[in-house]
């Protein structure tokens, strides 16, 4: 099986004519449904649906309360290595950028872990640049072993692995996978990834499914918003999430809607994605997959993050740092991108409570 | 009249069980327990964090309550057993609500895996309360393998839709000697009262209280409804007739000749 077959069923020309043919009554009809089809979801992502944002928000809020309650799960990223062999035009870690390359030793991982654990968080997301030479799977395993002493849930955001490699990581305690396809549009993807192993579109696209087959508990998907038309990218992200949920019903599926942020290299995103666009995406996804998780990272600004709490978000990062070893040696390393919400875990905890929600520090334990 | 609920040899003072997964703050739990009268409070072991007392849900359960950890997150019997044992090791006691869910769209329980987990945990000394789809054969099997009660769903978790499985729950109440506790789906105090009038031993509520505008008032209402429903059940409600039965008959003037 492959989501690629689903992807190929849609041509980008079709989106425009679909959007142009939509009438207000079509949007109202979708809003009255309890189970949405793929095309219903696409209708909610359309320009026509923009004037129904408030109705979508009310329904998204109700559905999120029903399924998740007044809770927001917190986690934080830990960058293990910024060595990378790819030439992704939009990324601060890409091979041609001049920056201090660094990889944490097990002792350094331990030091960073202690600082993070001191905040009370029990969920951690570990990241590496894409270099099998500098951060091989054995390295990820070693780091996982260190982190298991401090955290009950360990997620990975690394280069795509084989099914067997995912199974090995699951066996030693990795329970979640984040894999951004970056751009679902294949032509755009190839343009954004001119060289390096990441250029293999389909190997990356199928990575979440390989992880599902390998027994991962949860997967988090996303397109990097700004690389291509956001409506179609949001559509394919949702479609991908729905495909995985249908085929792997025991896996917890969630999405992230990350927008491009400034970083070393100064790439200007070809597409602007406004706050309004982001909100429409989040609301449409919530109505499409009422039990799907939605993660909003510290890429977004503090006020917007707070405003999004009631619109369907279920997970947030806090106390983030995108530089390798940036918590123990703040001045040493360059981050992958600039974060926008710099509040620490204690501050985010207070903010979430002030909005009538409970921050959840621990929501899974590797078993 | 002395009416008491006994589960696993322990007397339970209230027939309203309270779930804790969806509240705006754990600090609400003591007051919710207080106003509702609930004495059995569920906690998800996945959320129990002994290392961090401030955010550890288990620390907010008032003394005098029975803590009932659940195995939320388990996708099969093996995981449920493991989670239950982790909970006991973390000091959560030996009551456990088995949740085995491998369907993330509707969160419907897997009865087969639930039976396997129940058998293993009951044999290991746990007081096991399995969450199930209301199926008589599954309930009988659970009784056979040592469950302390059965917890059929009234409607899918979190839906507040009420007793959609009413006819099946009725069958369980009639046929199973274990307490039947309606879990999931109850959205209104009237629905809780209806379950109790039917003869349910107890009801478990979380979403209906957590999503109410005033959770404390709703918790109080659920406590009252459960009590009223139980009292009505014990009062043995009168027969239901299809046509009106006048208290002042129109043909009363006719006498036997």
Coordinates of C-alpha atoms in Angstrom, one line a residue:
Chain A
X1 CA 0.0 0.0 0.0
X2 CA 1.1 3.6 -0.5
X3 CA -0.5 6.9 -0.1
X4 CA 1.1 7.8 -3.4
X5 CA -1.8 6.0 -5.1
X6 CA -4.3 8.3 -3.4
X7 CA -2.1 11.4 -4.1
X8 CA -2.1 10.5 -7.8
X9 CA -5.9 10.5 -8.0
X10 CA -5.9 14.3 -7.8
X11 CA -4.4 16.7 -10.3
X12 CA -3.8 20.3 -9.2
X13 CA -5.8 21.7 -12.1
X14 CA -8.9 20.0 -10.6
X15 CA -8.7 22.1 -7.4
X16 CA -9.3 25.4 -9.1
X17 CA -12.3 24.2 -11.0
X18 CA -13.6 22.5 -7.9
X19 CA -13.2 25.7 -5.9
X20 CA -14.8 27.8 -8.6
X21 CA -17.9 25.6 -8.8
X22 CA -18.6 25.8 -5.0
X23 CA -21.6 27.7 -3.8
X24 CA -22.5 28.9 -0.3
X25 CA -25.1 26.2 0.0
X26 CA -22.4 23.6 -0.6
X27 CA -20.4 24.9 2.4
X28 CA -23.5 25.0 4.5
X29 CA -24.3 21.5 3.6
X30 CA -20.8 20.3 4.6
X31 CA -21.1 22.1 7.9
X32 CA -24.3 20.2 8.7
X33 CA -22.6 16.8 8.3
X34 CA -21.1 14.8 11.1
X35 CA -18.7 12.7 8.8
X36 CA -16.9 14.5 6.1
X37 CA -15.7 13.1 2.8
X38 CA -12.4 14.0 1.2
X39 CA -14.2 16.5 -1.1
X40 CA -16.1 18.0 1.9
X41 CA -12.8 18.7 3.5
X42 CA -11.5 20.3 0.3
X43 CA -14.7 22.5 0.2
X44 CA -13.9 23.7 3.8
X45 CA -10.4 24.7 2.6
X46 CA -11.8 26.7 -0.3
X47 CA -11.9 30.5 -0.7
X48 CA -15.7 30.2 -0.6
X49 CA -15.5 28.8 2.9
X50 CA -13.6 31.8 4.3
X51 CA -16.8 33.6 5.2
X52 CA -17.9 30.6 7.3
X53 CA -14.8 30.6 9.6
X54 CA -16.8 31.5 12.7
X55 CA -19.3 28.7 12.1
X56 CA -16.4 26.3 11.5
X57 CA -14.7 27.6 14.7
X58 CA -17.7 27.0 16.8
X59 CA -18.0 23.5 15.6
X60 CA -14.3 22.8 15.8
X61 CA -14.3 24.0 19.4
X62 CA -17.3 21.7 20.3
X63 CA -15.7 18.7 18.6
X64 CA -12.3 19.3 20.3
X65 CA -13.9 19.6 23.7
X66 CA -15.9 16.5 23.1
X67 CA -12.9 14.4 22.1
X68 CA -10.0 15.9 24.0
X69 CA -11.6 17.9 26.8
X70 CA -10.0 21.1 28.1
X71 CA -6.5 19.8 27.8
X72 CA -3.3 20.8 25.8
X73 CA -0.4 18.3 25.7
X74 CA 3.0 19.9 26.1
X75 CA 6.3 18.7 24.6
X76 CA 9.6 20.2 23.6
X77 CA 12.1 19.5 20.8
X78 CA 15.7 18.4 21.4
X79 CA 18.0 18.9 18.5
X80 CA 20.7 16.2 18.6
X81 CA 22.7 17.0 15.5
X82 CA 22.7 19.5 12.7
X83 CA 24.8 17.6 10.2
X84 CA 23.0 17.3 6.9
X85 CA 23.7 16.1 3.4
X86 CA 20.7 17.6 1.7
X87 CA 20.4 20.9 -0.3
X88 CA 16.9 21.8 0.7
X89 CA 16.6 25.4 -0.4
X90 CA 14.4 26.5 2.6
X91 CA 16.4 24.9 5.5
X92 CA 19.0 26.5 7.8
X93 CA 20.7 23.1 8.2
X94 CA 21.3 22.4 4.5
X95 CA 24.7 21.2 3.5
X96 CA 25.8 24.4 1.8
X97 CA 25.1 26.7 4.7
X98 CA 28.1 27.8 6.7
X99 CA 27.3 27.1 10.4
X100 CA 29.0 25.3 13.3
X101 CA 28.1 21.7 12.8
X102 CA 27.6 19.8 16.0
X103 CA 26.4 16.5 17.3
X104 CA 25.6 15.9 21.0
X105 CA 27.5 13.2 22.8
X106 CA 25.6 10.9 25.1
X107 CA 26.8 13.0 28.1
X108 CA 25.6 16.2 26.4
X109 CA 22.3 14.6 25.6
X110 CA 22.1 13.7 29.3
X111 CA 22.8 17.3 30.3
X112 CA 20.2 18.7 28.0
X113 CA 17.7 16.1 29.2
X114 CA 18.2 17.0 32.8
X115 CA 17.4 20.7 32.0
X116 CA 14.3 19.8 30.1
X117 CA 13.2 17.2 32.7
X118 CA 13.5 19.9 35.4
X119 CA 10.5 21.7 33.8
X120 CA 8.3 18.6 34.4
X121 CA 7.8 17.7 30.7
X122 CA 7.6 14.0 30.0
X123 CA 7.2 14.1 26.3
X124 CA 10.2 14.9 24.1
X125 CA 10.8 15.2 20.3
X126 CA 14.3 14.4 19.2
X127 CA 15.5 15.8 15.9
X128 CA 18.6 15.3 13.7
X129 CA 19.7 16.7 10.3
X130 CA 19.7 14.2 7.5
X131 CA 23.0 12.5 7.7
X132 CA 23.2 8.8 8.1
X133 CA 27.0 9.1 8.5
X134 CA 26.9 11.6 11.5
X135 CA 23.6 10.5 13.1
X136 CA 23.1 6.9 12.1
X137 CA 20.2 4.8 13.6
X138 CA 22.6 3.4 16.2
X139 CA 23.2 7.0 17.4
X140 CA 19.5 7.7 17.6
X141 CA 19.2 4.4 19.6
X142 CA 22.0 5.5 22.0
X143 CA 20.3 8.9 22.6
X144 CA 16.9 7.2 23.1
X145 CA 18.5 5.0 25.8
X146 CA 19.8 8.1 27.6
X147 CA 16.5 10.0 27.3
X148 CA 14.4 7.1 28.5
X149 CA 15.7 7.8 32.0
X150 CA 13.9 11.2 32.0
X151 CA 11.0 11.0 29.6
X152 CA 8.0 8.7 29.3
X153 CA 7.4 9.4 25.6
X154 CA 10.0 9.8 22.9
X155 CA 9.2 11.0 19.5
X156 CA 11.6 11.2 16.6
X157 CA 11.8 13.7 13.7
X158 CA 14.7 12.3 11.6
X159 CA 15.3 11.3 8.1
X160 CA 13.0 8.5 6.7
X161 CA 13.9 5.0 7.8
X162 CA 13.2 1.5 6.7
X163 CA 10.4 -0.5 8.3
X164 CA 12.9 -2.6 10.1
X165 CA 14.7 0.5 11.5
X166 CA 11.5 1.9 12.7
X167 CA 10.7 -1.5 14.4
X168 CA 14.1 -1.4 16.1
X169 CA 13.5 2.1 17.5
X170 CA 10.0 1.1 18.6
X171 CA 11.4 -1.8 20.4
X172 CA 13.8 0.3 22.4
X173 CA 11.2 2.9 23.4
X174 CA 10.5 5.4 20.6
X175 CA 6.7 5.7 20.4
X176 CA 6.0 8.6 18.0
X177 CA 7.1 9.8 14.6
X178 CA 6.9 13.2 13.1
X179 CA 7.5 13.3 9.4
X180 CA 7.0 16.4 7.4
X181 CA 6.5 15.8 3.7
X182 CA 7.4 19.5 3.3
X183 CA 5.6 19.7 -0.1
X184 CA 3.0 17.2 -1.2
X185 CA 3.1 18.6 -4.7
X186 CA 5.7 16.4 -6.3
X187 CA 7.1 19.0 -8.8
X188 CA 7.4 21.6 -6.0
X189 CA 9.0 19.0 -3.8
X190 CA 11.7 18.2 -6.4
X191 CA 12.4 21.9 -6.9
X192 CA 12.8 22.4 -3.2
X193 CA 15.1 19.4 -2.8
X194 CA 17.6 19.7 -5.6
X195 CA 20.1 17.2 -4.3
X196 CA 20.6 14.6 -1.5
X197 CA 18.7 11.6 -0.4
X198 CA 15.8 13.7 0.6
X199 CA 15.0 14.2 -3.1
X200 CA 13.4 10.7 -3.1
X201 CA 9.8 12.0 -2.8
X202 CA 8.1 8.6 -2.5
X203 CA 10.5 7.2 0.1
X204 CA 9.7 10.1 2.4
X205 CA 5.9 10.0 1.6
X206 CA 5.7 6.4 2.6
X207 CA 7.8 6.7 5.8
X208 CA 4.8 7.2 8.1
X209 CA 3.2 4.1 6.8
X210 CA 6.4 2.1 7.3
X211 CA 6.4 3.4 10.9
X212 CA 2.8 2.4 11.3
X213 CA 3.5 -1.1 10.0
X214 CA 6.5 -1.2 12.5
X215 CA 4.2 -0.6 15.4
X216 CA 4.6 3.0 16.2
X217 CA 1.9 4.4 18.5
X218 CA 1.4 7.8 16.9
X219 CA 2.4 9.7 13.8
X220 CA 2.4 13.4 13.1
X221 CA 2.3 14.7 9.5
X222 CA 2.6 18.0 7.9
X223 CA 3.5 20.2 4.9
X224 CA 5.8 23.2 5.4
X225 CA 3.4 26.0 4.6
X226 CA 4.9 28.6 2.3
X227 CA 6.5 26.3 -0.3
X228 CA 3.3 25.8 -2.4
X229 CA -0.4 26.7 -2.5
X230 CA -1.5 26.1 1.1
X231 CA -5.0 24.9 0.3
X232 CA -3.8 21.9 -1.7
X233 CA -1.0 21.2 0.7
X234 CA -3.4 21.2 3.6
X235 CA -5.7 19.0 1.6
X236 CA -3.1 16.4 1.0
X237 CA -1.9 16.5 4.6
X238 CA -5.4 15.8 5.8
X239 CA -5.9 13.1 3.1
X240 CA -2.6 11.5 4.2
X241 CA -3.7 11.6 7.9
X242 CA -7.1 10.1 6.9
X243 CA -5.5 7.4 4.8
X244 CA -3.3 6.3 7.7
X245 CA -6.1 6.4 10.2
X246 CA -8.2 4.2 7.9
X247 CA -5.5 1.7 7.4
X248 CA -4.0 1.7 10.9
X249 CA -6.9 2.4 13.2
X250 CA -4.9 1.8 16.3
X251 CA -2.4 4.5 15.5
X252 CA -3.0 8.0 16.9
X253 CA -2.7 10.4 13.9
X254 CA -2.1 14.1 14.1
X255 CA -1.0 16.9 11.9
X256 CA 1.1 20.0 12.2
X257 CA 0.7 23.1 10.1
X258 CA 4.2 24.7 10.3
X259 CA 4.7 28.0 8.5
X260 CA 8.1 29.0 7.2
X261 CA 10.3 31.0 9.6
X262 CA 13.4 33.1 9.1
X263 CA 16.6 31.1 9.3
X264 CA 20.2 31.1 8.1
X265 CA 20.2 31.3 4.3
X266 CA 17.4 33.8 3.9
X267 CA 15.1 31.8 1.7
X268 CA 11.9 33.8 0.9
X269 CA 8.9 31.5 0.8
X270 CA 7.1 31.7 -2.6
X271 CA 3.7 31.6 -1.0
X272 CA 2.4 33.8 1.9
X273 CA 0.2 32.0 4.4
X274 CA -1.7 34.4 6.6
X275 CA -3.1 33.8 10.1
X276 CA -6.5 33.6 8.5
X277 CA -5.3 30.9 6.2
X278 CA -3.7 29.0 9.0
X279 CA -6.9 29.1 11.1
X280 CA -9.0 27.9 8.1
X281 CA -6.7 25.0 7.7
X282 CA -6.9 24.0 11.4
X283 CA -10.6 24.3 11.5
X284 CA -11.2 22.4 8.3
X285 CA -9.0 19.6 9.5
X286 CA -10.7 19.4 12.9
X287 CA -14.1 19.0 11.2
X288 CA -12.6 16.4 8.8
X289 CA -10.9 14.4 11.5
X290 CA -12.6 15.1 14.9
X291 CA -10.2 12.9 16.7
X292 CA -7.0 13.9 14.9
X293 CA -4.4 15.6 16.9
X294 CA -3.3 19.1 15.9
X295 CA 0.1 20.4 16.9
X296 CA 1.1 24.1 17.0
X297 CA 4.8 24.8 17.5
X298 CA 6.7 27.8 18.8
X299 CA 7.1 28.9 15.1
X300 CA 3.9 30.8 15.7
X301 CA 3.7 34.0 17.8
X302 CA 2.6 34.0 21.4
X303 CA -0.8 35.7 20.8
X304 CA -1.8 33.6 17.9
X305 CA -0.9 30.4 19.8
X306 CA -3.1 31.5 22.6
X307 CA -5.9 32.3 20.2
X308 CA -5.6 28.9 18.6
X309 CA -6.1 27.0 21.9
X310 CA -9.9 27.0 21.5
X311 CA -9.9 26.2 17.8
X312 CA -8.9 22.6 17.9
X313 CA -5.2 22.5 18.9
X314 CA -4.3 19.5 21.1
X315 CA -0.5 19.7 21.4
X316 CA 1.9 22.6 21.8
X317 CA 5.7 22.8 22.1
X318 CA 7.1 25.0 24.9
X319 CA 10.5 26.1 26.0
X320 CA 11.8 25.3 22.5
X321 CA 15.3 25.6 21.2
X322 CA 16.2 24.7 17.6
X323 CA 20.0 24.8 18.1
X324 CA 22.0 21.7 18.9
X325 CA 23.0 21.9 22.5
X326 CA 21.3 25.2 22.8
X327 CA 20.0 24.7 26.3
X328 CA 23.4 24.0 27.9
X329 CA 25.5 26.2 25.6
X330 CA 23.1 28.9 24.3
X331 CA 25.7 30.9 22.3
X332 CA 27.4 28.0 20.6
X333 CA 25.2 26.9 17.8
X334 CA 22.9 28.2 15.1
X335 CA 19.3 27.2 15.2
X336 CA 17.4 25.5 12.3
X337 CA 15.1 28.5 12.3
X338 CA 14.1 31.4 14.5
X339 CA 11.4 30.5 17.0
X340 CA 8.6 33.1 17.6
X341 CA 7.2 32.1 21.0
X342 CA 10.1 32.0 23.5
X343 CA 8.1 31.4 26.6
X344 CA 9.4 28.6 28.8
X345 CA 7.3 25.7 30.1
X346 CA 6.3 27.4 33.3
X347 CA 5.1 30.5 31.4
X348 CA 3.1 28.3 28.9
X349 CA 1.6 26.4 31.8
X350 CA 0.3 29.6 33.3
X351 CA -1.0 30.8 29.9
X352 CA -2.9 27.5 29.2
X353 CA -4.5 27.6 32.6
X354 CA -5.5 31.2 32.2
X355 CA -7.5 30.1 29.1
X356 CA -9.4 27.5 31.1
X357 CA -7.3 24.6 29.8
X358 CA -5.1 22.1 31.5
X359 CA -1.5 21.6 30.3
X360 CA -0.8 17.9 30.2
X361 CA 2.9 17.1 30.8
X362 CA 2.5 13.3 30.6
X363 CA 0.0 11.5 28.4
X364 CA 1.8 8.3 27.6
X365 CA 4.4 6.0 29.0
X366 CA 6.4 3.7 26.9
X367 CA 5.4 0.2 27.9
Chain B
X1 CA -34.1 -0.4 53.3
X2 CA -30.4 -1.0 53.1
X3 CA -29.1 -0.7 49.5
X4 CA -25.4 -1.1 49.0
X5 CA -23.1 -1.6 46.1
X6 CA -20.2 -4.0 46.7
X7 CA -17.4 -4.4 44.1
X8 CA -14.4 -6.7 44.7
X9 CA -15.5 -7.0 48.3
X10 CA -15.5 -3.3 48.9
X11 CA -18.6 -1.3 49.7
X12 CA -19.0 1.7 47.4
X13 CA -21.0 4.6 48.9
X14 CA -22.1 6.3 45.7
X15 CA -23.3 4.9 42.4
X16 CA -21.8 7.8 40.4
X17 CA -18.3 7.2 39.2
X18 CA -16.3 10.2 38.0
X19 CA -13.8 10.2 35.1
X20 CA -11.1 12.8 35.2
X21 CA -9.5 13.1 31.8
X22 CA -11.1 16.2 30.4
X23 CA -11.2 18.8 33.1
X24 CA -9.7 22.3 32.8
X25 CA -7.6 21.6 35.9
X26 CA -6.9 18.7 38.2
X27 CA -7.5 21.1 41.1
X28 CA -11.3 21.0 40.2
X29 CA -11.4 17.3 41.1
X30 CA -11.8 17.5 44.9
X31 CA -14.7 19.9 44.6
X32 CA -16.4 17.9 41.8
X33 CA -16.1 14.8 44.0
X34 CA -17.5 16.8 46.9
X35 CA -20.6 18.2 45.2
X36 CA -21.4 15.0 43.2
X37 CA -20.9 12.6 46.1
X38 CA -18.8 10.3 43.8
X39 CA -16.6 7.9 45.6
X40 CA -15.0 6.1 42.7
X41 CA -12.7 8.3 40.6
X42 CA -11.0 7.0 37.5
X43 CA -7.5 8.2 36.4
X44 CA -5.6 7.3 33.2
X45 CA -2.4 5.6 34.2
X46 CA -0.9 7.3 31.1
X47 CA -1.4 10.6 32.9
X48 CA -0.1 9.5 36.3
X49 CA 3.3 11.1 37.0
X50 CA 4.7 10.3 40.4
X51 CA 7.7 12.4 39.7
X52 CA 5.7 15.6 39.3
X53 CA 3.2 16.0 42.2
X54 CA 1.9 19.4 41.0
X55 CA 0.5 18.0 37.7
X56 CA -0.1 14.4 38.9
X57 CA -3.8 13.7 38.6
X58 CA -3.6 11.0 41.2
X59 CA -2.7 13.5 43.8
X60 CA -6.0 15.3 43.5
X61 CA -8.2 12.4 44.4
X62 CA -9.6 13.1 47.9
X63 CA -9.0 10.6 50.7
X64 CA -11.9 8.3 51.1
X65 CA -12.3 7.8 47.4
X66 CA -11.5 4.6 45.6
X67 CA -9.0 5.4 42.9
X68 CA -9.7 3.4 39.7
X69 CA -6.9 3.6 37.2
X70 CA -7.7 2.9 33.6
X71 CA -5.6 1.4 30.9
X72 CA -6.4 4.2 28.3
X73 CA -4.0 3.9 25.4
X74 CA -3.8 0.1 25.4
X75 CA -4.3 -1.3 22.0
X76 CA -4.3 -5.0 23.0
X77 CA -4.5 -7.3 26.0
X78 CA -0.7 -7.4 26.4
X79 CA -0.5 -3.6 26.6
X80 CA -3.4 -3.4 29.0
X81 CA -1.9 -5.9 31.4
X82 CA 1.4 -4.0 31.3
X83 CA -0.2 -0.7 31.9
X84 CA -2.3 -2.1 34.8
X85 CA 0.9 -3.5 36.4
X86 CA 2.7 -0.2 35.9
X87 CA -0.2 1.5 37.7
X88 CA -0.1 -0.8 40.6
X89 CA 3.7 -0.4 40.9
X90 CA 3.2 3.4 40.9
X91 CA 0.9 3.0 43.9
X92 CA -2.5 3.3 42.1
X93 CA -4.0 0.4 44.0
X94 CA -5.4 -2.9 42.7
X95 CA -8.7 -1.7 41.1
X96 CA -8.3 -1.3 37.3
X97 CA -10.7 -0.4 34.5
X98 CA -9.6 -2.2 31.4
X99 CA -9.8 -0.1 28.3
X100 CA -8.5 -1.8 25.2
X101 CA -9.1 0.4 22.2
X102 CA -7.6 -0.1 18.7
X103 CA -10.0 2.1 16.9
X104 CA -9.1 5.8 17.0
X105 CA -12.2 7.1 15.1
X106 CA -14.9 5.8 17.5
X107 CA -12.9 4.6 20.4
X108 CA -14.9 1.4 20.6
X109 CA -13.5 -1.3 22.9
X110 CA -12.1 -4.6 21.7
X111 CA -14.1 -7.1 23.7
X112 CA -11.9 -10.1 22.8
X113 CA -8.7 -8.5 23.9
X114 CA -10.5 -7.1 27.0
X115 CA -11.5 -10.6 28.1
X116 CA -7.9 -11.8 27.7
X117 CA -6.6 -8.9 29.8
X118 CA -9.3 -9.4 32.4
X119 CA -8.5 -13.0 32.8
X120 CA -4.8 -12.4 33.4
X121 CA -5.3 -9.5 35.7
X122 CA -8.1 -11.0 37.8
X123 CA -5.8 -14.1 38.3
X124 CA -3.1 -11.7 39.5
X125 CA -5.3 -10.2 42.2
X126 CA -6.6 -7.1 40.5
X127 CA -10.2 -6.0 40.9
X128 CA -11.0 -5.7 37.2
X129 CA -13.8 -3.6 35.7
X130 CA -13.7 -4.0 32.0
X131 CA -15.1 -1.4 29.6
X132 CA -17.0 -3.2 26.8
X133 CA -19.4 -3.0 24.0
X134 CA -22.6 -4.4 25.5
X135 CA -22.5 -8.0 24.3
X136 CA -24.1 -10.7 26.4
X137 CA -21.6 -13.4 25.4
X138 CA -18.6 -11.2 26.2
X139 CA -20.2 -10.2 29.5
X140 CA -20.7 -13.9 30.4
X141 CA -17.2 -14.7 29.6
X142 CA -15.9 -11.8 31.6
X143 CA -18.0 -13.0 34.6
X144 CA -16.4 -16.4 34.1
X145 CA -12.8 -15.2 34.0
X146 CA -13.2 -13.1 37.2
X147 CA -14.3 -9.6 36.3
X148 CA -15.6 -7.6 39.3
X149 CA -18.2 -5.7 37.2
X150 CA -18.9 -5.0 33.6
X151 CA -18.9 -1.5 32.1
X152 CA -20.9 -1.4 28.8
X153 CA -21.0 1.8 26.8
X154 CA -24.2 3.7 26.4
X155 CA -22.8 5.5 23.3
X156 CA -19.3 6.1 22.0
X157 CA -17.0 7.9 24.4
X158 CA -17.4 11.6 24.7
X159 CA -20.6 11.8 22.5
X160 CA -23.1 12.8 25.3
X161 CA -25.7 10.9 23.2
X162 CA -27.1 8.9 26.0
X163 CA -28.3 5.3 26.2
X164 CA -28.2 4.4 22.6
X165 CA -27.4 0.8 23.6
X166 CA -30.3 0.6 26.0
X167 CA -31.8 -2.7 24.9
X168 CA -28.5 -4.5 25.0
X169 CA -27.6 -3.0 28.5
X170 CA -31.0 -4.2 29.7
X171 CA -30.2 -7.7 28.6
X172 CA -26.9 -7.5 30.5
X173 CA -28.6 -6.3 33.7
X174 CA -31.1 -9.2 33.4
X175 CA -28.6 -11.9 32.6
X176 CA -25.4 -11.0 34.4
X177 CA -25.0 -11.4 38.1
X178 CA -22.1 -8.9 38.2
X179 CA -22.8 -5.2 38.7
X180 CA -23.4 -3.5 35.4
X181 CA -22.0 0.0 35.3
X182 CA -22.9 2.2 32.3
X183 CA -19.8 3.8 31.1
X184 CA -19.4 6.3 28.2
X185 CA -22.0 8.3 26.3
X186 CA -24.2 9.5 29.1
X187 CA -24.7 13.2 28.5
X188 CA -27.5 14.3 30.7
X189 CA -28.5 13.6 34.3
X190 CA -31.8 12.4 33.0
X191 CA -30.0 9.7 31.0
X192 CA -28.0 8.7 34.1
X193 CA -31.3 8.5 36.0
X194 CA -32.8 6.3 33.3
X195 CA -29.8 3.9 33.4
X196 CA -30.3 3.6 37.2
X197 CA -34.0 3.1 36.9
X198 CA -33.3 0.2 34.5
X199 CA -31.3 -1.4 37.2
X200 CA -27.7 -0.4 36.4
X201 CA -25.5 -0.7 39.4
X202 CA -23.8 2.6 38.7
X203 CA -22.8 5.1 35.9
X204 CA -19.5 6.6 35.0
X205 CA -19.5 10.2 33.7
X206 CA -16.7 12.5 32.6
X207 CA -17.4 14.4 29.3
X208 CA -20.9 15.5 30.3
X209 CA -19.6 17.2 33.4
X210 CA -16.3 18.5 31.8
X211 CA -18.0 20.0 28.8
X212 CA -20.9 21.7 30.8
X213 CA -20.6 25.4 31.1
X214 CA -20.8 24.9 34.9
X215 CA -19.1 21.6 35.7
X216 CA -19.7 21.9 39.4
X217 CA -23.5 22.4 39.0
X218 CA -23.6 19.5 36.5
X219 CA -21.7 17.2 38.8
X220 CA -24.2 18.0 41.5
X221 CA -27.0 17.3 39.1
X222 CA -25.5 13.9 38.2
X223 CA -25.2 13.0 41.8
X224 CA -28.8 13.8 42.4
X225 CA -30.0 12.0 39.3
X226 CA -28.1 8.8 40.1
X227 CA -29.6 8.8 43.5
X228 CA -33.1 9.5 42.2
X229 CA -32.8 6.8 39.5
X230 CA -31.6 4.2 42.0
X231 CA -34.4 5.1 44.4
X232 CA -36.9 4.7 41.6
X233 CA -35.5 1.3 40.6
X234 CA -35.8 0.1 44.2
X235 CA -39.4 1.5 44.4
X236 CA -40.2 -0.9 41.6
X237 CA -42.0 1.4 39.1
X238 CA -45.6 0.6 38.1
X239 CA -46.6 -1.1 35.0
X240 CA -46.6 0.8 31.7
X241 CA -50.0 0.7 29.8
X242 CA -50.8 1.6 26.3
X243 CA -54.0 3.4 27.0
X244 CA -55.2 5.7 29.7
X245 CA -56.4 4.2 33.0
X246 CA -58.6 6.7 34.7
X247 CA -58.4 7.0 38.4
X248 CA -62.1 7.9 38.3
X249 CA -63.6 5.2 36.0
X250 CA -66.4 6.3 33.7
X251 CA -68.1 2.9 34.0
X252 CA -68.0 2.7 37.8
X253 CA -71.8 3.1 38.0
X254 CA -72.3 -0.4 36.6
X255 CA -72.8 -2.9 39.3
X256 CA -72.7 -6.7 39.1
X257 CA -76.3 -7.9 39.0

